[in-house]
């Protein structure tokens, strides 16, 4: 089924976007990864090179695969360079205004047959689809990957109000060609997994606020008792508490009290204890 999707674009070279690009490059597609600056795309390329080297060391890829993968994965800073792509995934900052600007630009530059997908974790897809022209809305949908994309198999596929059923089917097949498993989710704020996950995260933060257990012990309990690969505080430190707070605020706006952001999370974000690259998070550094 590769005849109709020949080239893939990804907008946003952060933690999610870079690994989405790598996933499709490994699957054999030419991929163009772009971000606002050369520094960002160069840093993403270096992170991906380390990731592939680790995969080779673990036997996931053959050494001779490395160079072809990175020959297929090109980078740049101009949205216009995605004009010949057949499928584009947006993976920029989780803020509607930022995404809206990207979608308006893509709608101007991209060929009429291009499919556009958003990796938003919370924002309704039909709302985001309103930022492209009416003619393209049948080819717009959500594809929500999970971090780290290189290891997590699931993709939530979310049609917008106007998404054509054949586009949903094609994108599910594309994701599965790239080694992912898809589930079809209704277009609601937070979709399915994040609504479950963040109710869990909020309760975990409440346990710390009440002095029931430390972040480290809660993470350990989740791994050993629930079989989770990562505890909630380890996950927040990896993806950043700032992003977590954003998600809680969006869910609180949509669903009310059950997703009210916890005071301790808000306090830590204001104090800069957000985790991510080089910043202190919930867990003590070992």
PDB file of C-alpha atoms in Angstrom, residues 4-285:
ATOM      1  CA  UNK A   4      -0.208   6.382  -2.721  1.00  0.00           C
ATOM      2  CA  UNK A   5       1.976   7.567   0.198  1.00  0.00           C
ATOM      3  CA  UNK A   6       5.506   7.966  -1.085  1.00  0.00           C
ATOM      4  CA  UNK A   7       6.949  10.743   1.090  1.00  0.00           C
ATOM      5  CA  UNK A   8       6.209  11.665   4.695  1.00  0.00           C
ATOM      6  CA  UNK A   9       6.709  14.936   6.557  1.00  0.00           C
ATOM      7  CA  UNK A  10       6.861  15.669  10.287  1.00  0.00           C
ATOM      8  CA  UNK A  11       6.571  19.172  11.763  1.00  0.00           C
ATOM      9  CA  UNK A  12       8.270  19.481  15.154  1.00  0.00           C
ATOM     10  CA  UNK A  13      11.609  17.885  16.027  1.00  0.00           C
ATOM     11  CA  UNK A  14      11.016  17.472  19.742  1.00  0.00           C
ATOM     12  CA  UNK A  15      10.836  14.245  21.719  1.00  0.00           C
ATOM     13  CA  UNK A  16       7.707  13.028  19.905  1.00  0.00           C
ATOM     14  CA  UNK A  17       8.151  14.392  16.404  1.00  0.00           C
ATOM     15  CA  UNK A  18      11.717  13.189  15.969  1.00  0.00           C
ATOM     16  CA  UNK A  19      10.829   9.622  16.932  1.00  0.00           C
ATOM     17  CA  UNK A  20       7.710   9.645  14.732  1.00  0.00           C
ATOM     18  CA  UNK A  21       9.984  10.613  11.834  1.00  0.00           C
ATOM     19  CA  UNK A  22      12.435   7.843  12.746  1.00  0.00           C
ATOM     20  CA  UNK A  23       9.614   5.272  12.898  1.00  0.00           C
ATOM     21  CA  UNK A  24       8.640   5.924   9.283  1.00  0.00           C
ATOM     22  CA  UNK A  25      12.249   6.140   8.083  1.00  0.00           C
ATOM     23  CA  UNK A  26      12.901   2.700   9.600  1.00  0.00           C
ATOM     24  CA  UNK A  27       9.773   1.458   7.799  1.00  0.00           C
ATOM     25  CA  UNK A  28      11.356   2.464   4.483  1.00  0.00           C
ATOM     26  CA  UNK A  29       9.733   5.835   3.753  1.00  0.00           C
ATOM     27  CA  UNK A  30      11.578   9.013   2.758  1.00  0.00           C
ATOM     28  CA  UNK A  31      10.853  11.399   5.643  1.00  0.00           C
ATOM     29  CA  UNK A  32      11.388  15.140   5.988  1.00  0.00           C
ATOM     30  CA  UNK A  33      11.611  16.416   9.597  1.00  0.00           C
ATOM     31  CA  UNK A  34      11.410  20.149  10.150  1.00  0.00           C
ATOM     32  CA  UNK A  35      11.539  22.594  13.034  1.00  0.00           C
ATOM     33  CA  UNK A  36      12.094  26.332  13.453  1.00  0.00           C
ATOM     34  CA  UNK A  37      15.894  26.308  13.720  1.00  0.00           C
ATOM     35  CA  UNK A  38      18.819  24.300  12.373  1.00  0.00           C
ATOM     36  CA  UNK A  39      19.975  23.805  15.969  1.00  0.00           C
ATOM     37  CA  UNK A  40      16.765  21.997  16.882  1.00  0.00           C
ATOM     38  CA  UNK A  41      16.811  19.648  13.914  1.00  0.00           C
ATOM     39  CA  UNK A  42      20.523  18.964  14.350  1.00  0.00           C
ATOM     40  CA  UNK A  43      19.962  18.106  18.021  1.00  0.00           C
ATOM     41  CA  UNK A  44      17.054  15.834  17.050  1.00  0.00           C
ATOM     42  CA  UNK A  45      19.166  14.052  14.448  1.00  0.00           C
ATOM     43  CA  UNK A  46      21.904  13.453  17.012  1.00  0.00           C
ATOM     44  CA  UNK A  47      19.391  12.035  19.529  1.00  0.00           C
ATOM     45  CA  UNK A  48      18.029   9.705  16.866  1.00  0.00           C
ATOM     46  CA  UNK A  49      21.515   8.564  15.901  1.00  0.00           C
ATOM     47  CA  UNK A  50      22.165   7.604  19.528  1.00  0.00           C
ATOM     48  CA  UNK A  51      18.806   5.810  19.631  1.00  0.00           C
ATOM     49  CA  UNK A  52      19.582   3.769  16.518  1.00  0.00           C
ATOM     50  CA  UNK A  53      23.043   2.889  17.814  1.00  0.00           C
ATOM     51  CA  UNK A  54      21.460   1.613  21.023  1.00  0.00           C
ATOM     52  CA  UNK A  55      18.973  -0.364  18.930  1.00  0.00           C
ATOM     53  CA  UNK A  56      21.835  -1.942  16.991  1.00  0.00           C
ATOM     54  CA  UNK A  57      23.572  -2.839  20.251  1.00  0.00           C
ATOM     55  CA  UNK A  58      20.367  -4.522  21.477  1.00  0.00           C
ATOM     56  CA  UNK A  59      19.942  -6.427  18.223  1.00  0.00           C
ATOM     57  CA  UNK A  60      16.859  -4.497  17.085  1.00  0.00           C
ATOM     58  CA  UNK A  61      18.511  -3.356  13.850  1.00  0.00           C
ATOM     59  CA  UNK A  62      21.369  -4.678  11.765  1.00  0.00           C
ATOM     60  CA  UNK A  63      24.432  -2.359  11.632  1.00  0.00           C
ATOM     61  CA  UNK A  64      24.052  -1.987   7.878  1.00  0.00           C
ATOM     62  CA  UNK A  65      20.579  -0.439   8.367  1.00  0.00           C
ATOM     63  CA  UNK A  66      21.907   2.717  10.044  1.00  0.00           C
ATOM     64  CA  UNK A  67      23.143   4.620   6.990  1.00  0.00           C
ATOM     65  CA  UNK A  68      20.068   3.892   4.817  1.00  0.00           C
ATOM     66  CA  UNK A  69      17.763   5.006   7.655  1.00  0.00           C
ATOM     67  CA  UNK A  70      19.514   8.378   7.936  1.00  0.00           C
ATOM     68  CA  UNK A  71      19.716   8.786   4.170  1.00  0.00           C
ATOM     69  CA  UNK A  72      15.903   8.525   4.101  1.00  0.00           C
ATOM     70  CA  UNK A  73      15.538  10.978   7.022  1.00  0.00           C
ATOM     71  CA  UNK A  74      16.266  14.549   5.918  1.00  0.00           C
ATOM     72  CA  UNK A  75      15.812  17.708   7.972  1.00  0.00           C
ATOM     73  CA  UNK A  76      15.088  21.380   7.405  1.00  0.00           C
ATOM     74  CA  UNK A  77      13.424  24.518   8.727  1.00  0.00           C
ATOM     75  CA  UNK A  78      10.946  25.488   5.988  1.00  0.00           C
ATOM     76  CA  UNK A  79       7.337  24.298   5.926  1.00  0.00           C
ATOM     77  CA  UNK A  80       7.417  24.856   2.166  1.00  0.00           C
ATOM     78  CA  UNK A  81       9.840  21.921   1.873  1.00  0.00           C
ATOM     79  CA  UNK A  82       6.931  19.603   2.741  1.00  0.00           C
ATOM     80  CA  UNK A  83       4.955  20.645  -0.358  1.00  0.00           C
ATOM     81  CA  UNK A  84       5.567  17.311  -2.110  1.00  0.00           C
ATOM     82  CA  UNK A  85       4.698  15.108   0.899  1.00  0.00           C
ATOM     83  CA  UNK A  86       1.733  12.753   0.780  1.00  0.00           C
ATOM     84  CA  UNK A  87       1.286  12.468   4.565  1.00  0.00           C
ATOM     85  CA  UNK A  88       2.303  15.006   7.213  1.00  0.00           C
ATOM     86  CA  UNK A  89       2.201  14.681  10.990  1.00  0.00           C
ATOM     87  CA  UNK A  90       2.146  17.796  13.181  1.00  0.00           C
ATOM     88  CA  UNK A  91       3.943  17.350  16.511  1.00  0.00           C
ATOM     89  CA  UNK A  92       4.525  20.880  17.797  1.00  0.00           C
ATOM     90  CA  UNK A  93       3.831  22.573  21.139  1.00  0.00           C
ATOM     91  CA  UNK A  94       0.525  21.534  22.761  1.00  0.00           C
ATOM     92  CA  UNK A  95      -1.172  24.893  22.282  1.00  0.00           C
ATOM     93  CA  UNK A  96      -4.045  25.487  19.908  1.00  0.00           C
ATOM     94  CA  UNK A  97      -2.742  28.798  18.570  1.00  0.00           C
ATOM     95  CA  UNK A  98       0.653  27.346  17.687  1.00  0.00           C
ATOM     96  CA  UNK A  99      -0.912  24.363  15.939  1.00  0.00           C
ATOM     97  CA  UNK A 100      -3.400  26.590  14.117  1.00  0.00           C
ATOM     98  CA  UNK A 101      -0.570  28.588  12.542  1.00  0.00           C
ATOM     99  CA  UNK A 102       1.109  25.376  11.351  1.00  0.00           C
ATOM    100  CA  UNK A 103      -2.092  23.993   9.830  1.00  0.00           C
ATOM    101  CA  UNK A 104      -2.943  27.227   8.004  1.00  0.00           C
ATOM    102  CA  UNK A 105       0.536  27.226   6.481  1.00  0.00           C
ATOM    103  CA  UNK A 106       0.443  23.548   5.526  1.00  0.00           C
ATOM    104  CA  UNK A 107      -2.941  24.042   3.887  1.00  0.00           C
ATOM    105  CA  UNK A 108      -1.420  26.728   1.634  1.00  0.00           C
ATOM    106  CA  UNK A 109       1.730  24.804   0.693  1.00  0.00           C
ATOM    107  CA  UNK A 110       0.674  21.166   0.476  1.00  0.00           C
ATOM    108  CA  UNK A 111      -0.658  19.359  -2.560  1.00  0.00           C
ATOM    109  CA  UNK A 112      -4.446  18.770  -2.532  1.00  0.00           C
ATOM    110  CA  UNK A 113      -4.117  15.015  -1.950  1.00  0.00           C
ATOM    111  CA  UNK A 114      -1.876  15.324   1.111  1.00  0.00           C
ATOM    112  CA  UNK A 115      -3.224  13.820   4.347  1.00  0.00           C
ATOM    113  CA  UNK A 116      -2.549  15.901   7.470  1.00  0.00           C
ATOM    114  CA  UNK A 117      -2.519  14.378  10.965  1.00  0.00           C
ATOM    115  CA  UNK A 118      -2.077  15.932  14.390  1.00  0.00           C
ATOM    116  CA  UNK A 119      -0.245  14.242  17.254  1.00  0.00           C
ATOM    117  CA  UNK A 120      -2.097  16.373  19.811  1.00  0.00           C
ATOM    118  CA  UNK A 121      -2.662  14.521  23.068  1.00  0.00           C
ATOM    119  CA  UNK A 122      -5.755  16.440  24.184  1.00  0.00           C
ATOM    120  CA  UNK A 123      -7.143  19.014  21.728  1.00  0.00           C
ATOM    121  CA  UNK A 124     -10.253  18.009  19.744  1.00  0.00           C
ATOM    122  CA  UNK A 125      -9.338  17.048  16.191  1.00  0.00           C
ATOM    123  CA  UNK A 126     -12.411  18.703  14.665  1.00  0.00           C
ATOM    124  CA  UNK A 127     -11.335  21.989  16.242  1.00  0.00           C
ATOM    125  CA  UNK A 128      -7.874  21.667  14.698  1.00  0.00           C
ATOM    126  CA  UNK A 129      -9.395  20.671  11.345  1.00  0.00           C
ATOM    127  CA  UNK A 130     -11.140  24.052  11.246  1.00  0.00           C
ATOM    128  CA  UNK A 131      -7.730  25.645  10.547  1.00  0.00           C
ATOM    129  CA  UNK A 132      -7.465  24.035   7.111  1.00  0.00           C
ATOM    130  CA  UNK A 133      -9.751  24.751   4.187  1.00  0.00           C
ATOM    131  CA  UNK A 134     -13.021  22.881   3.749  1.00  0.00           C
ATOM    132  CA  UNK A 135     -11.629  20.961   0.780  1.00  0.00           C
ATOM    133  CA  UNK A 136      -8.910  19.372   2.927  1.00  0.00           C
ATOM    134  CA  UNK A 137     -10.970  18.468   6.004  1.00  0.00           C
ATOM    135  CA  UNK A 138     -11.862  15.031   4.666  1.00  0.00           C
ATOM    136  CA  UNK A 139      -8.094  14.305   4.725  1.00  0.00           C
ATOM    137  CA  UNK A 140      -7.427  15.604   8.265  1.00  0.00           C
ATOM    138  CA  UNK A 141      -7.369  13.420  11.408  1.00  0.00           C
ATOM    139  CA  UNK A 142      -5.571  12.737  14.672  1.00  0.00           C
ATOM    140  CA  UNK A 143      -2.787  10.184  15.204  1.00  0.00           C
ATOM    141  CA  UNK A 144      -1.797  10.229  18.864  1.00  0.00           C
ATOM    142  CA  UNK A 145       1.468   8.384  19.526  1.00  0.00           C
ATOM    143  CA  UNK A 146       2.881   7.614  22.962  1.00  0.00           C
ATOM    144  CA  UNK A 147       6.280   8.395  24.431  1.00  0.00           C
ATOM    145  CA  UNK A 148       8.801   7.027  23.745  1.00  0.00           C
ATOM    146  CA  UNK A 149       7.482   6.461  20.225  1.00  0.00           C
ATOM    147  CA  UNK A 150      10.375   4.126  19.414  1.00  0.00           C
ATOM    148  CA  UNK A 151       9.151   1.649  22.047  1.00  0.00           C
ATOM    149  CA  UNK A 152       5.426   2.287  22.524  1.00  0.00           C
ATOM    150  CA  UNK A 153       3.331   0.376  20.006  1.00  0.00           C
ATOM    151  CA  UNK A 154      -0.025   2.146  20.326  1.00  0.00           C
ATOM    152  CA  UNK A 155      -1.425   4.911  18.129  1.00  0.00           C
ATOM    153  CA  UNK A 156      -4.869   6.378  18.825  1.00  0.00           C
ATOM    154  CA  UNK A 157      -6.457   7.247  15.464  1.00  0.00           C
ATOM    155  CA  UNK A 158      -9.112   9.954  15.814  1.00  0.00           C
ATOM    156  CA  UNK A 159     -11.319  11.026  12.907  1.00  0.00           C
ATOM    157  CA  UNK A 160     -12.643  14.578  12.876  1.00  0.00           C
ATOM    158  CA  UNK A 161     -16.265  15.309  11.960  1.00  0.00           C
ATOM    159  CA  UNK A 162     -15.473  15.477   8.237  1.00  0.00           C
ATOM    160  CA  UNK A 163     -12.717  12.856   7.941  1.00  0.00           C
ATOM    161  CA  UNK A 164     -13.415  10.398   5.116  1.00  0.00           C
ATOM    162  CA  UNK A 165     -13.611   6.726   6.230  1.00  0.00           C
ATOM    163  CA  UNK A 166     -11.132   5.683   3.518  1.00  0.00           C
ATOM    164  CA  UNK A 167      -8.581   8.157   4.923  1.00  0.00           C
ATOM    165  CA  UNK A 168      -9.009   6.660   8.405  1.00  0.00           C
ATOM    166  CA  UNK A 169      -8.460   3.183   6.967  1.00  0.00           C
ATOM    167  CA  UNK A 170      -5.407   4.287   4.964  1.00  0.00           C
ATOM    168  CA  UNK A 171      -3.737   5.973   7.920  1.00  0.00           C
ATOM    169  CA  UNK A 172      -4.379   2.979  10.178  1.00  0.00           C
ATOM    170  CA  UNK A 173      -2.769   0.753   7.544  1.00  0.00           C
ATOM    171  CA  UNK A 174       0.181   3.144   7.251  1.00  0.00           C
ATOM    172  CA  UNK A 175       0.781   3.116  11.015  1.00  0.00           C
ATOM    173  CA  UNK A 176       0.557  -0.658  11.072  1.00  0.00           C
ATOM    174  CA  UNK A 177       3.051  -0.881   8.169  1.00  0.00           C
ATOM    175  CA  UNK A 178       5.401   1.073  10.453  1.00  0.00           C
ATOM    176  CA  UNK A 179       5.016  -1.479  13.262  1.00  0.00           C
ATOM    177  CA  UNK A 180       2.331   0.240  15.329  1.00  0.00           C
ATOM    178  CA  UNK A 181      -1.026  -1.025  16.598  1.00  0.00           C
ATOM    179  CA  UNK A 182      -3.958   1.340  16.160  1.00  0.00           C
ATOM    180  CA  UNK A 183      -7.214   1.863  18.032  1.00  0.00           C
ATOM    181  CA  UNK A 184     -10.081   3.970  16.717  1.00  0.00           C
ATOM    182  CA  UNK A 185     -11.153   6.685  19.165  1.00  0.00           C
ATOM    183  CA  UNK A 186     -14.023   9.179  19.116  1.00  0.00           C
ATOM    184  CA  UNK A 187     -13.047  12.847  18.819  1.00  0.00           C
ATOM    185  CA  UNK A 188     -13.368  14.054  22.414  1.00  0.00           C
ATOM    186  CA  UNK A 189     -10.981  16.170  24.470  1.00  0.00           C
ATOM    187  CA  UNK A 190      -8.152  13.978  25.775  1.00  0.00           C
ATOM    188  CA  UNK A 191      -9.329  11.008  23.692  1.00  0.00           C
ATOM    189  CA  UNK A 192      -9.232   7.726  25.684  1.00  0.00           C
ATOM    190  CA  UNK A 193      -5.781   6.906  27.025  1.00  0.00           C
ATOM    191  CA  UNK A 194      -4.959  10.386  28.309  1.00  0.00           C
ATOM    192  CA  UNK A 195      -8.256  10.656  30.153  1.00  0.00           C
ATOM    193  CA  UNK A 196      -7.459   7.429  32.000  1.00  0.00           C
ATOM    194  CA  UNK A 197      -3.772   8.229  32.448  1.00  0.00           C
ATOM    195  CA  UNK A 198      -4.193  11.726  33.838  1.00  0.00           C
ATOM    196  CA  UNK A 199      -6.909  10.741  36.294  1.00  0.00           C
ATOM    197  CA  UNK A 200      -4.271   8.283  37.540  1.00  0.00           C
ATOM    198  CA  UNK A 201      -1.511  10.938  37.553  1.00  0.00           C
ATOM    199  CA  UNK A 202      -3.682  13.396  39.506  1.00  0.00           C
ATOM    200  CA  UNK A 203      -4.315  10.768  42.184  1.00  0.00           C
ATOM    201  CA  UNK A 204      -0.576   9.970  42.330  1.00  0.00           C
ATOM    202  CA  UNK A 205       0.210  13.661  42.938  1.00  0.00           C
ATOM    203  CA  UNK A 206      -2.487  13.760  45.618  1.00  0.00           C
ATOM    204  CA  UNK A 207      -0.765  10.823  47.393  1.00  0.00           C
ATOM    205  CA  UNK A 208       2.480  12.821  47.496  1.00  0.00           C
ATOM    206  CA  UNK A 209       0.649  15.938  48.729  1.00  0.00           C
ATOM    207  CA  UNK A 210      -0.846  13.864  51.567  1.00  0.00           C
ATOM    208  CA  UNK A 211       2.521  12.329  52.483  1.00  0.00           C
ATOM    209  CA  UNK A 212       1.309   8.794  51.749  1.00  0.00           C
ATOM    210  CA  UNK A 213       4.427   7.871  49.753  1.00  0.00           C
ATOM    211  CA  UNK A 214       7.360   9.422  47.911  1.00  0.00           C
ATOM    212  CA  UNK A 215       7.413   9.810  44.111  1.00  0.00           C
ATOM    213  CA  UNK A 216      10.106   7.128  43.910  1.00  0.00           C
ATOM    214  CA  UNK A 217       8.091   4.624  45.937  1.00  0.00           C
ATOM    215  CA  UNK A 218       4.897   5.317  44.007  1.00  0.00           C
ATOM    216  CA  UNK A 219       6.775   4.721  40.748  1.00  0.00           C
ATOM    217  CA  UNK A 220       8.214   1.470  42.104  1.00  0.00           C
ATOM    218  CA  UNK A 221       4.783   0.322  43.287  1.00  0.00           C
ATOM    219  CA  UNK A 222       3.254   1.012  39.864  1.00  0.00           C
ATOM    220  CA  UNK A 223       5.976  -0.988  38.138  1.00  0.00           C
ATOM    221  CA  UNK A 224       5.912  -3.981  40.481  1.00  0.00           C
ATOM    222  CA  UNK A 225       2.212  -4.131  41.399  1.00  0.00           C
ATOM    223  CA  UNK A 226       0.556  -2.838  38.219  1.00  0.00           C
ATOM    224  CA  UNK A 227       3.108  -3.881  35.614  1.00  0.00           C
ATOM    225  CA  UNK A 228       3.637  -0.341  34.292  1.00  0.00           C
ATOM    226  CA  UNK A 229       6.920   0.171  32.409  1.00  0.00           C
ATOM    227  CA  UNK A 230       7.195   3.669  33.942  1.00  0.00           C
ATOM    228  CA  UNK A 231       5.740   5.176  37.077  1.00  0.00           C
ATOM    229  CA  UNK A 232       3.746   8.440  36.870  1.00  0.00           C
ATOM    230  CA  UNK A 233       6.543  10.622  38.260  1.00  0.00           C
ATOM    231  CA  UNK A 234       9.171   9.057  36.017  1.00  0.00           C
ATOM    232  CA  UNK A 235       6.831   9.748  33.091  1.00  0.00           C
ATOM    233  CA  UNK A 236       6.320  13.379  34.138  1.00  0.00           C
ATOM    234  CA  UNK A 237      10.076  13.853  34.489  1.00  0.00           C
ATOM    235  CA  UNK A 238      10.586  12.428  30.988  1.00  0.00           C
ATOM    236  CA  UNK A 239       7.870  14.445  29.229  1.00  0.00           C
ATOM    237  CA  UNK A 240       7.935  17.485  31.607  1.00  0.00           C
ATOM    238  CA  UNK A 241       5.555  18.541  34.342  1.00  0.00           C
ATOM    239  CA  UNK A 242       4.841  21.685  32.341  1.00  0.00           C
ATOM    240  CA  UNK A 243       3.235  19.603  29.587  1.00  0.00           C
ATOM    241  CA  UNK A 244       1.398  17.553  32.217  1.00  0.00           C
ATOM    242  CA  UNK A 245      -0.065  20.723  33.757  1.00  0.00           C
ATOM    243  CA  UNK A 246      -1.154  21.924  30.317  1.00  0.00           C
ATOM    244  CA  UNK A 247      -2.998  18.661  29.752  1.00  0.00           C
ATOM    245  CA  UNK A 248      -4.699  18.873  33.166  1.00  0.00           C
ATOM    246  CA  UNK A 249      -5.839  22.409  32.442  1.00  0.00           C
ATOM    247  CA  UNK A 250      -7.324  21.374  29.091  1.00  0.00           C
ATOM    248  CA  UNK A 251      -9.075  18.365  30.638  1.00  0.00           C
ATOM    249  CA  UNK A 252     -10.326  20.483  33.572  1.00  0.00           C
ATOM    250  CA  UNK A 253     -11.800  22.971  31.109  1.00  0.00           C
ATOM    251  CA  UNK A 254     -13.583  20.154  29.277  1.00  0.00           C
ATOM    252  CA  UNK A 255     -14.695  17.886  32.147  1.00  0.00           C
ATOM    253  CA  UNK A 256     -14.583  19.899  35.335  1.00  0.00           C
ATOM    254  CA  UNK A 257     -13.608  19.001  38.878  1.00  0.00           C
ATOM    255  CA  UNK A 258     -12.282  15.465  38.335  1.00  0.00           C
ATOM    256  CA  UNK A 259      -9.325  16.900  36.363  1.00  0.00           C
ATOM    257  CA  UNK A 260      -8.608  19.980  38.492  1.00  0.00           C
ATOM    258  CA  UNK A 261      -4.796  20.468  38.429  1.00  0.00           C
ATOM    259  CA  UNK A 262      -3.243  19.660  41.793  1.00  0.00           C
ATOM    260  CA  UNK A 263      -1.740  22.612  43.744  1.00  0.00           C
ATOM    261  CA  UNK A 264       1.601  20.825  44.178  1.00  0.00           C
ATOM    262  CA  UNK A 265       1.981  20.347  40.422  1.00  0.00           C
ATOM    263  CA  UNK A 266       1.224  24.020  39.773  1.00  0.00           C
ATOM    264  CA  UNK A 267       3.660  25.080  42.495  1.00  0.00           C
ATOM    265  CA  UNK A 268       6.472  22.914  41.125  1.00  0.00           C
ATOM    266  CA  UNK A 269       5.975  24.137  37.557  1.00  0.00           C
ATOM    267  CA  UNK A 270       6.102  27.783  38.693  1.00  0.00           C
ATOM    268  CA  UNK A 271       9.290  27.012  40.616  1.00  0.00           C
ATOM    269  CA  UNK A 272      10.913  25.445  37.544  1.00  0.00           C
ATOM    270  CA  UNK A 273      10.871  21.845  38.830  1.00  0.00           C
ATOM    271  CA  UNK A 274       9.545  20.545  35.521  1.00  0.00           C
ATOM    272  CA  UNK A 275      11.922  17.739  34.556  1.00  0.00           C
ATOM    273  CA  UNK A 276      12.767  17.204  30.922  1.00  0.00           C
ATOM    274  CA  UNK A 277      16.279  17.822  29.682  1.00  0.00           C
ATOM    275  CA  UNK A 278      18.576  19.217  32.376  1.00  0.00           C
ATOM    276  CA  UNK A 279      15.937  20.461  34.846  1.00  0.00           C
ATOM    277  CA  UNK A 280      15.048  19.045  38.268  1.00  0.00           C
ATOM    278  CA  UNK A 281      11.912  16.952  38.419  1.00  0.00           C
ATOM    279  CA  UNK A 282       9.995  14.850  40.927  1.00  0.00           C
ATOM    280  CA  UNK A 283      12.532  12.098  41.426  1.00  0.00           C
ATOM    281  CA  UNK A 284      15.855  12.395  43.189  1.00  0.00           C
ATOM    282  CA  UNK A 285      18.742  12.094  40.754  1.00  0.00           C
TER     283      UNK A 285
END
